[in-house]
Structure formats: structure tokens, C-alpha cells
Amino acid sequence: IKFMLQDLIEMRDNGWVQRREVESAKTIAQIHKEAAQEAKRGGSMSRSASNNSIRRQSSANDILARSSKPNVDADGFVEIGKAGGGFGRSASLSNFGKSNSRPNLNKAEKSSRSVSSGGSFSAFNDVSSKGSKNKALPDVDEKHAATAPKVQYKSPTDCGVKAVRYLKEYIVGGDMDDIILSLHELIAAGNEGSVDRGAKVMEKGTMFVLESKAEDVDKFLSVVTKCYKEKKIERESLISGLNDPLEFLTDLAIDAPMAASHLVTIVSKLIESGAISFNFLLDAPEFFRSDCGAAEFGCKVLKKLGGDAIASDTNLQVIDKLMTSKDKESYPSGAKEMLT
């Protein structure tokens, strides 16, 4: 408190003017004004420095001219290269003119540059020059487009493992947009290898939900159909991803009795959404078509779809082609009899 009172008394004696200027926020106009004033002060200093250097150079040249007198030998010839007053002095004066004049000019130029560009507001002095240089620079994207590093995607196996992890998080209580974005980053549809990555995502996701509840199957289907509509997974990936679940359906049904019913729901929903067509079953794995009751599975899919799907002659022809010799013995009339 004592020192604060002393400061107050001193400020009163000084006419209420503080010893130190109070720092406060400045407007852009004030900053430009102070920068211009610094630039003017720097220019005057550089001019005075260069003038002093020129005066020193001219004085040195005058001394050299006055001190240099020709020597005449005994025969009356003028000796060139020898100056009166001694070789050492004339040489030193000539060196003085040559060695000191140019460095002085260089120092003056350097000082003018340093003074004009120095200070807290030097950035404002170089705005125009930097701006003109930046306009001439090439676009970074165009310059490095050819040398850009190639994107490294995960292997299909890793994509399948991560897809199941994302699916588990979503089923527990995740966000639809989050899992869609995550799968999109894994598959990268349209890029090299995207069909294989998408197929493994579809395969592992299907195998996972076949052993889960019906509610989990519905959540899985909502994710897959949205990915397909938003072109984040390709049709070929969906078809290829169903191959293993179809081929190992009988084995899965041993531990998961609802596996066959869940797979019928998955296939019918994908057909209904337009992601795949019913005749994809004709290209299913051979073991599925010969030993897993492919025709019966197809009939269950058509019943699930209902309506026009059952009455479609094209779909009935697919069932006929899927029927084995044993099926034909059991249903001599073919697909229609099998559907009923």
C-alpha cells in the first residue's frame, strides 16, 4: 500500500500523467499508421547511412588523387605504378578506396533493409510483396497429385472382424450413422478391392446374426440395406457374402436352430429392397444346391415375399432348376406343388 500511495503522489506531481504508457488494444488503422511511421524512420536512416558512405568514399578518392604523383626516371620517362610519398602509403590508400567503399555501401543497404523491415509491425510492410509471390506459386494439390501416397486399405479378413465389432456395438445401443460411416471407411466402395472387402463384411455380419435373436437380424438388415441405398456396399459384395452362410447353413443350424429362418429373412429382405434378385440362388455354392435343400429354401423365401413373387413364372423356373432328383420324386408337379 505504501508504494501504491507513493506512485499516486508522484503521478499528482507530474500533472496526473503516468510514467509508463498504458498498453491497450489498437485498431487496425492505428497499427497501419504506426507501421508507416516506422517505415519512414527506417527510410531516412538508410538514406543517411548511404550518404555518409558515399562521402567517405569520395574523400578517400580525393586523398588518393592528391597523393599519387608520377615519378620521372633519369632518362625522362614517367614510371607508372609508383606513387609519391612511398609505396606502402599509396597502396594502403588505394586499398582503402576499394576495400572500404563497397562494404560501406553494402552495410548501408543491409541497415536500410533491416531498419525498414524490423519492428513489431514488419508483417504489415511485407503483405503486398508476399501476396504477389504467393499468387505465382502452384496449387499444392496439382503439384503433389501425381506423387500422393496410395491409400492402404485393410485386408478383407480384417474388415470382416471389424465389421462384427461395429455390429455388436450398434446392436447394444449404437448410432446408425456411426456404423454406416465406419463400414464405409472399411469397404471404400468403388475403390480397388472394395468388392472383396464388402463381401467379407457381409459374410461375417450374416454369420454373426444367424446365431442371434430376430431383433438383431432386423438391425443388421437395416444397416445393410441403407449401405446399399447409399452406395457404400456393392451388389456383388452382397451376393458373394451370402455364399458361406448358404453353404454352411446345415452346420450352423445344429448350434443355432433359428439360423435357417434368419437366413430366409435376410435373403427375402435383400430381394425386396432390390439389392439382389431371386435367381442368385442358381449361382449359390454347389454343396448348398445339392445337399442343403436349396429348392425348399427358395420356396420359403418366396412365401416370405408373398404376392407377385409366388405367382412369378421366372421365380417358379428358378425353383424347378434348384430341385434335386429326390425333390422331383417328392413333388412330381414341380415348383407349384412344392410351394403349396
CSV table of C-alpha atoms in Angstrom, one decimal, residues 10-299:
chain,number,residue,atom,x,y,z
A,10,GLU,CA,4.3,11.1,-8.0
A,11,MET,CA,1.5,11.0,-10.6
A,12,ARG,CA,-0.1,14.0,-9.0
A,13,ASP,CA,3.2,15.9,-9.1
A,14,ASN,CA,3.5,15.0,-12.8
A,15,GLY,CA,0.2,16.5,-13.6
A,16,TRP,CA,-1.6,13.2,-13.4
A,17,VAL,CA,0.4,11.8,-16.3
A,18,GLN,CA,1.6,8.2,-15.8
A,19,ARG,CA,5.3,7.4,-16.3
A,20,ARG,CA,4.6,4.4,-18.4
A,21,GLU,CA,2.2,4.4,-21.4
A,22,VAL,CA,-0.7,2.1,-20.7
A,23,GLU,CA,-0.9,-0.7,-23.2
A,24,SER,CA,-4.3,-1.2,-24.8
A,25,ALA,CA,-5.9,-2.8,-27.8
A,26,LYS,CA,-5.3,-0.9,-31.0
A,27,THR,CA,-7.4,-0.6,-34.1
A,28,ILE,CA,-6.2,-1.8,-37.5
A,29,ALA,CA,-5.9,1.8,-38.6
A,30,GLN,CA,-3.6,2.7,-35.7
A,31,ILE,CA,-1.4,-0.3,-36.4
A,32,HIS,CA,-1.1,0.7,-40.1
A,33,LYS,CA,-0.3,4.3,-39.0
A,34,GLU,CA,2.5,3.2,-36.6
A,35,ALA,CA,3.9,0.8,-39.3
A,36,ALA,CA,4.0,3.6,-41.8
A,37,GLN,CA,5.8,5.8,-39.3
A,38,GLU,CA,8.4,3.1,-38.6
A,39,ALA,CA,8.9,2.6,-42.3
A,40,LYS,CA,9.5,6.4,-42.8
A,41,ARG,CA,12.1,6.4,-39.9
A,42,GLY,CA,13.8,3.4,-41.4
A,43,GLY,CA,14.0,5.0,-44.9
A,44,SER,CA,15.5,8.2,-43.5
A,45,MET,CA,18.2,6.2,-41.6
A,46,SER,CA,19.1,4.2,-44.7
A,47,ARG,CA,19.4,7.3,-46.8
A,48,SER,CA,21.7,9.0,-44.2
A,49,ALA,CA,23.8,5.9,-43.9
A,50,SER,CA,24.2,5.6,-47.7
A,51,ASN,CA,25.1,9.3,-48.0
A,52,ASN,CA,27.8,9.0,-45.3
A,53,SER,CA,29.2,6.0,-47.1
A,54,ILE,CA,29.4,7.9,-50.4
A,55,ARG,CA,31.0,10.9,-48.7
A,56,ARG,CA,33.6,8.7,-47.1
A,57,GLN,CA,34.3,7.0,-50.5
A,58,SER,CA,34.7,10.4,-52.3
A,59,SER,CA,37.1,11.7,-49.6
A,60,ALA,CA,39.2,8.6,-49.9
A,61,ASN,CA,39.4,9.0,-53.7
A,62,ASP,CA,40.4,12.7,-53.3
A,63,ILE,CA,43.2,11.7,-50.9
A,64,LEU,CA,44.4,9.1,-53.3
A,65,ALA,CA,44.4,11.5,-56.3
A,66,ARG,CA,46.4,14.2,-54.4
A,67,SER,CA,48.9,11.8,-53.0
A,68,SER,CA,49.5,10.0,-56.4
A,69,LYS,CA,52.4,11.9,-58.3
A,70,PRO,CA,54.2,10.4,-61.3
A,71,ASN,CA,57.9,9.6,-60.8
A,72,VAL,CA,60.4,10.5,-63.6
A,73,ASP,CA,63.5,8.4,-64.1
A,74,ALA,CA,66.9,9.6,-65.2
A,75,ASP,CA,66.0,9.3,-68.9
A,76,GLY,CA,62.9,11.5,-68.5
A,77,PHE,CA,60.4,8.7,-68.7
A,78,VAL,CA,57.4,8.6,-66.3
A,79,GLU,CA,57.3,5.5,-64.1
A,80,ILE,CA,53.7,4.1,-63.8
A,81,GLY,CA,52.6,2.2,-60.8
A,82,LYS,CA,54.7,4.1,-58.2
A,83,ALA,CA,53.1,6.9,-56.3
A,84,GLY,CA,54.8,9.7,-54.5
A,85,GLY,CA,55.0,9.6,-50.7
A,86,GLY,CA,56.0,5.9,-50.6
A,87,PHE,CA,54.6,2.6,-51.9
A,88,GLY,CA,53.1,1.5,-48.7
A,89,ARG,CA,51.0,4.6,-48.2
A,90,SER,CA,49.7,4.8,-51.7
A,91,ALA,CA,48.9,1.1,-51.7
A,92,SER,CA,47.1,1.5,-48.4
A,93,LEU,CA,45.1,4.4,-49.8
A,94,SER,CA,44.1,2.6,-52.9
A,95,ASN,CA,43.1,-0.4,-50.9
A,96,PHE,CA,41.2,1.9,-48.6
A,97,GLY,CA,39.1,3.2,-51.5
A,98,LYS,CA,38.5,-0.3,-52.9
A,99,SER,CA,38.0,-2.3,-49.7
A,100,ASN,CA,36.0,0.2,-47.6
A,101,SER,CA,33.7,1.9,-50.1
A,102,ARG,CA,31.8,-1.2,-51.2
A,103,PRO,CA,31.4,-2.7,-47.8
A,104,ASN,CA,30.1,0.6,-46.6
A,105,LEU,CA,27.5,0.7,-49.3
A,106,ASN,CA,26.6,-3.0,-48.6
A,107,LYS,CA,26.3,-2.1,-44.9
A,108,ALA,CA,24.1,0.8,-45.7
A,109,GLU,CA,21.9,-1.3,-47.9
A,110,LYS,CA,21.7,-4.0,-45.2
A,111,SER,CA,21.0,-1.5,-42.5
A,112,SER,CA,18.2,0.1,-44.6
A,113,ARG,CA,16.6,-3.3,-45.2
A,114,SER,CA,16.9,-4.3,-41.6
A,115,VAL,CA,15.5,-1.0,-40.3
A,116,SER,CA,12.7,-0.8,-42.7
A,117,SER,CA,11.7,-4.5,-42.2
A,118,GLY,CA,12.3,-4.6,-38.5
A,119,GLY,CA,9.9,-3.7,-35.7
A,120,SER,CA,6.8,-5.2,-34.3
A,121,PHE,CA,4.7,-4.3,-37.4
A,122,SER,CA,7.1,-5.6,-40.1
A,123,ALA,CA,4.5,-8.1,-41.2
A,124,PHE,CA,2.3,-5.3,-42.4
A,125,ASN,CA,5.1,-3.9,-44.7
A,126,ASP,CA,5.6,-7.3,-46.4
A,127,VAL,CA,1.9,-8.1,-47.1
A,128,SER,CA,1.8,-6.9,-50.7
A,129,SER,CA,5.1,-8.5,-51.7
A,130,LYS,CA,4.3,-11.8,-50.1
A,131,GLY,CA,0.9,-11.7,-51.7
A,132,SER,CA,2.3,-11.3,-55.2
A,133,LYS,CA,4.8,-14.1,-54.6
A,134,ASN,CA,2.1,-16.5,-53.3
A,135,LYS,CA,0.0,-15.9,-56.5
A,136,ALA,CA,2.8,-17.3,-58.6
A,137,LEU,CA,3.1,-20.5,-56.5
A,138,PRO,CA,1.4,-23.6,-58.0
A,139,ASP,CA,-1.5,-25.2,-56.3
A,140,VAL,CA,-0.4,-27.8,-53.7
A,141,ASP,CA,-2.9,-30.4,-54.9
A,142,GLU,CA,-1.9,-30.1,-58.5
A,143,LYS,CA,1.8,-30.2,-57.6
A,144,HIS,CA,1.6,-33.3,-55.4
A,145,ALA,CA,-1.3,-35.1,-57.1
A,146,ALA,CA,0.9,-37.4,-59.1
A,147,THR,CA,3.1,-38.2,-56.0
A,148,ALA,CA,0.3,-38.6,-53.5
A,149,PRO,CA,0.7,-41.8,-51.4
A,150,LYS,CA,-1.6,-44.7,-52.3
A,151,VAL,CA,-4.3,-45.4,-49.7
A,152,GLN,CA,-3.7,-48.6,-47.8
A,153,TYR,CA,-7.0,-50.4,-47.2
A,154,LYS,CA,-7.4,-53.2,-44.6
A,155,SER,CA,-7.4,-56.8,-45.8
A,156,PRO,CA,-10.9,-58.4,-46.3
A,157,THR,CA,-10.3,-60.6,-43.2
A,158,ASP,CA,-9.6,-57.5,-41.0
A,159,CYS,CA,-12.6,-55.8,-42.5
A,160,GLY,CA,-14.8,-58.8,-41.5
A,161,VAL,CA,-13.5,-58.8,-37.9
A,162,LYS,CA,-14.0,-55.1,-37.5
A,163,ALA,CA,-17.5,-55.2,-39.1
A,164,VAL,CA,-18.6,-57.7,-36.4
A,165,ARG,CA,-17.2,-55.5,-33.7
A,166,TYR,CA,-19.1,-52.5,-35.1
A,167,LEU,CA,-22.2,-54.5,-35.4
A,168,LYS,CA,-22.1,-55.7,-31.8
A,169,GLU,CA,-21.7,-52.1,-30.6
A,170,TYR,CA,-24.6,-51.0,-32.8
A,171,ILE,CA,-26.9,-53.8,-31.5
A,172,VAL,CA,-26.2,-52.9,-27.9
A,173,GLY,CA,-27.1,-49.3,-28.4
A,174,GLY,CA,-25.0,-47.6,-31.1
A,175,ASP,CA,-25.9,-45.0,-33.6
A,176,MET,CA,-26.9,-45.8,-37.2
A,177,ASP,CA,-24.9,-43.0,-38.8
A,178,ASP,CA,-21.8,-44.1,-36.9
A,179,ILE,CA,-21.9,-47.7,-38.1
A,180,ILE,CA,-22.7,-46.6,-41.6
A,181,LEU,CA,-19.6,-44.3,-41.6
A,182,SER,CA,-17.4,-47.0,-40.1
A,183,LEU,CA,-18.4,-49.6,-42.7
A,184,HIS,CA,-18.0,-47.0,-45.5
A,185,GLU,CA,-14.4,-46.4,-44.3
A,186,LEU,CA,-13.7,-50.2,-44.2
A,187,ILE,CA,-15.2,-51.0,-47.6
A,188,ALA,CA,-14.4,-47.9,-49.6
A,189,ALA,CA,-16.9,-48.9,-52.3
A,190,GLY,CA,-15.7,-48.1,-55.8
A,191,ASN,CA,-12.1,-48.4,-55.0
A,192,GLU,CA,-9.7,-51.2,-55.7
A,193,GLY,CA,-10.6,-54.4,-53.8
A,194,SER,CA,-13.9,-53.0,-52.5
A,195,VAL,CA,-15.9,-56.0,-53.6
A,196,ASP,CA,-13.8,-58.4,-51.6
A,197,ARG,CA,-13.8,-56.2,-48.6
A,198,GLY,CA,-17.6,-55.7,-48.8
A,199,ALA,CA,-18.2,-59.5,-49.3
A,200,LYS,CA,-16.3,-60.3,-46.1
A,201,VAL,CA,-18.2,-57.6,-44.2
A,202,MET,CA,-21.5,-59.2,-45.4
A,203,GLU,CA,-20.3,-62.7,-44.8
A,204,LYS,CA,-19.1,-62.2,-41.2
A,205,GLY,CA,-22.1,-60.0,-40.3
A,206,THR,CA,-24.5,-62.6,-41.6
A,207,MET,CA,-22.8,-65.5,-39.8
A,208,PHE,CA,-22.9,-63.4,-36.6
A,209,VAL,CA,-26.6,-62.6,-36.6
A,210,LEU,CA,-27.6,-66.1,-37.7
A,211,GLU,CA,-26.8,-67.1,-34.1
A,212,SER,CA,-28.5,-64.1,-32.6
A,213,LYS,CA,-32.1,-63.0,-31.9
A,214,ALA,CA,-34.6,-61.9,-34.6
A,215,GLU,CA,-34.3,-58.3,-33.4
A,216,ASP,CA,-30.6,-58.4,-34.1
A,217,VAL,CA,-31.3,-59.7,-37.6
A,218,ASP,CA,-33.6,-56.8,-38.2
A,219,LYS,CA,-31.0,-54.3,-37.1
A,220,PHE,CA,-28.4,-55.9,-39.3
A,221,LEU,CA,-30.7,-55.7,-42.3
A,222,SER,CA,-31.4,-52.0,-41.6
A,223,VAL,CA,-27.7,-51.3,-41.8
A,224,VAL,CA,-27.0,-53.4,-44.9
A,225,THR,CA,-30.0,-52.0,-46.9
A,226,LYS,CA,-29.0,-48.4,-46.0
A,227,CYS,CA,-25.4,-49.1,-47.0
A,228,TYR,CA,-26.7,-50.4,-50.4
A,229,LYS,CA,-29.0,-47.5,-51.0
A,230,GLU,CA,-26.2,-45.0,-50.2
A,231,LYS,CA,-23.8,-47.0,-52.5
A,232,LYS,CA,-21.5,-47.8,-49.6
A,233,ILE,CA,-21.6,-51.5,-50.5
A,234,GLU,CA,-21.9,-53.1,-53.9
A,235,ARG,CA,-24.4,-55.7,-55.2
A,236,GLU,CA,-21.6,-58.2,-55.9
A,237,SER,CA,-20.4,-58.0,-52.3
A,238,LEU,CA,-23.9,-58.9,-51.0
A,239,ILE,CA,-24.2,-61.9,-53.3
A,240,SER,CA,-20.7,-63.1,-52.6
A,241,GLY,CA,-21.1,-62.5,-48.9
A,242,LEU,CA,-24.1,-64.9,-48.8
A,243,ASN,CA,-22.2,-67.9,-50.2
A,244,ASP,CA,-20.6,-69.2,-47.0
A,245,PRO,CA,-23.8,-68.8,-44.9
A,246,LEU,CA,-25.7,-70.7,-47.5
A,247,GLU,CA,-23.1,-73.4,-47.8
A,248,PHE,CA,-22.7,-74.0,-44.1
A,249,LEU,CA,-26.4,-73.5,-43.2
A,250,THR,CA,-26.9,-77.1,-42.1
A,251,ASP,CA,-23.9,-77.0,-39.8
A,252,LEU,CA,-25.0,-73.6,-38.4
A,253,ALA,CA,-28.5,-75.0,-37.7
A,254,ILE,CA,-27.1,-77.6,-35.4
A,255,ASP,CA,-26.0,-75.0,-32.8
A,256,ALA,CA,-28.4,-72.3,-33.9
A,257,PRO,CA,-31.9,-73.7,-34.7
A,258,MET,CA,-33.1,-70.4,-35.9
A,259,ALA,CA,-30.3,-69.9,-38.4
A,260,ALA,CA,-32.3,-71.2,-41.4
A,261,SER,CA,-35.2,-68.9,-40.6
A,262,HIS,CA,-32.9,-65.9,-40.1
A,263,LEU,CA,-31.2,-66.5,-43.4
A,264,VAL,CA,-34.6,-66.7,-45.2
A,265,THR,CA,-35.5,-63.3,-43.6
A,266,ILE,CA,-32.1,-61.8,-44.8
A,267,VAL,CA,-32.4,-63.1,-48.3
A,268,SER,CA,-36.1,-62.0,-48.7
A,269,LYS,CA,-35.4,-58.6,-47.3
A,270,LEU,CA,-32.5,-58.0,-49.7
A,271,ILE,CA,-34.6,-59.1,-52.6
A,272,GLU,CA,-37.5,-56.9,-51.5
A,273,SER,CA,-35.1,-53.9,-51.3
A,274,GLY,CA,-33.8,-54.6,-54.8
A,275,ALA,CA,-30.3,-55.3,-53.7
A,276,ILE,CA,-30.3,-58.8,-55.1
A,277,SER,CA,-32.5,-60.9,-57.4
A,278,PHE,CA,-34.1,-64.3,-56.6
A,279,ASN,CA,-32.2,-66.1,-59.3
A,280,PHE,CA,-28.9,-65.5,-57.5
A,281,LEU,CA,-29.6,-68.9,-55.8
A,282,LEU,CA,-28.8,-70.6,-59.1
A,283,ASP,CA,-25.1,-69.5,-58.6
A,284,ALA,CA,-25.0,-70.4,-55.0
A,285,PRO,CA,-22.3,-72.9,-53.9
A,286,GLU,CA,-22.8,-76.4,-55.3
A,287,PHE,CA,-23.0,-78.1,-51.9
A,288,PHE,CA,-25.9,-75.8,-51.0
A,289,ARG,CA,-27.7,-76.7,-54.2
A,290,SER,CA,-27.1,-80.4,-53.9
A,291,ASP,CA,-27.2,-81.2,-50.2
A,292,CYS,CA,-28.8,-78.3,-48.3
A,293,GLY,CA,-32.3,-78.3,-49.7
A,294,ALA,CA,-31.9,-75.2,-52.0
A,295,ALA,CA,-35.3,-75.6,-53.6
A,296,GLU,CA,-37.1,-75.8,-50.2
A,297,PHE,CA,-35.1,-72.8,-49.1
A,298,GLY,CA,-36.2,-70.9,-52.2
A,299,CYS,CA,-39.8,-71.7,-51.6
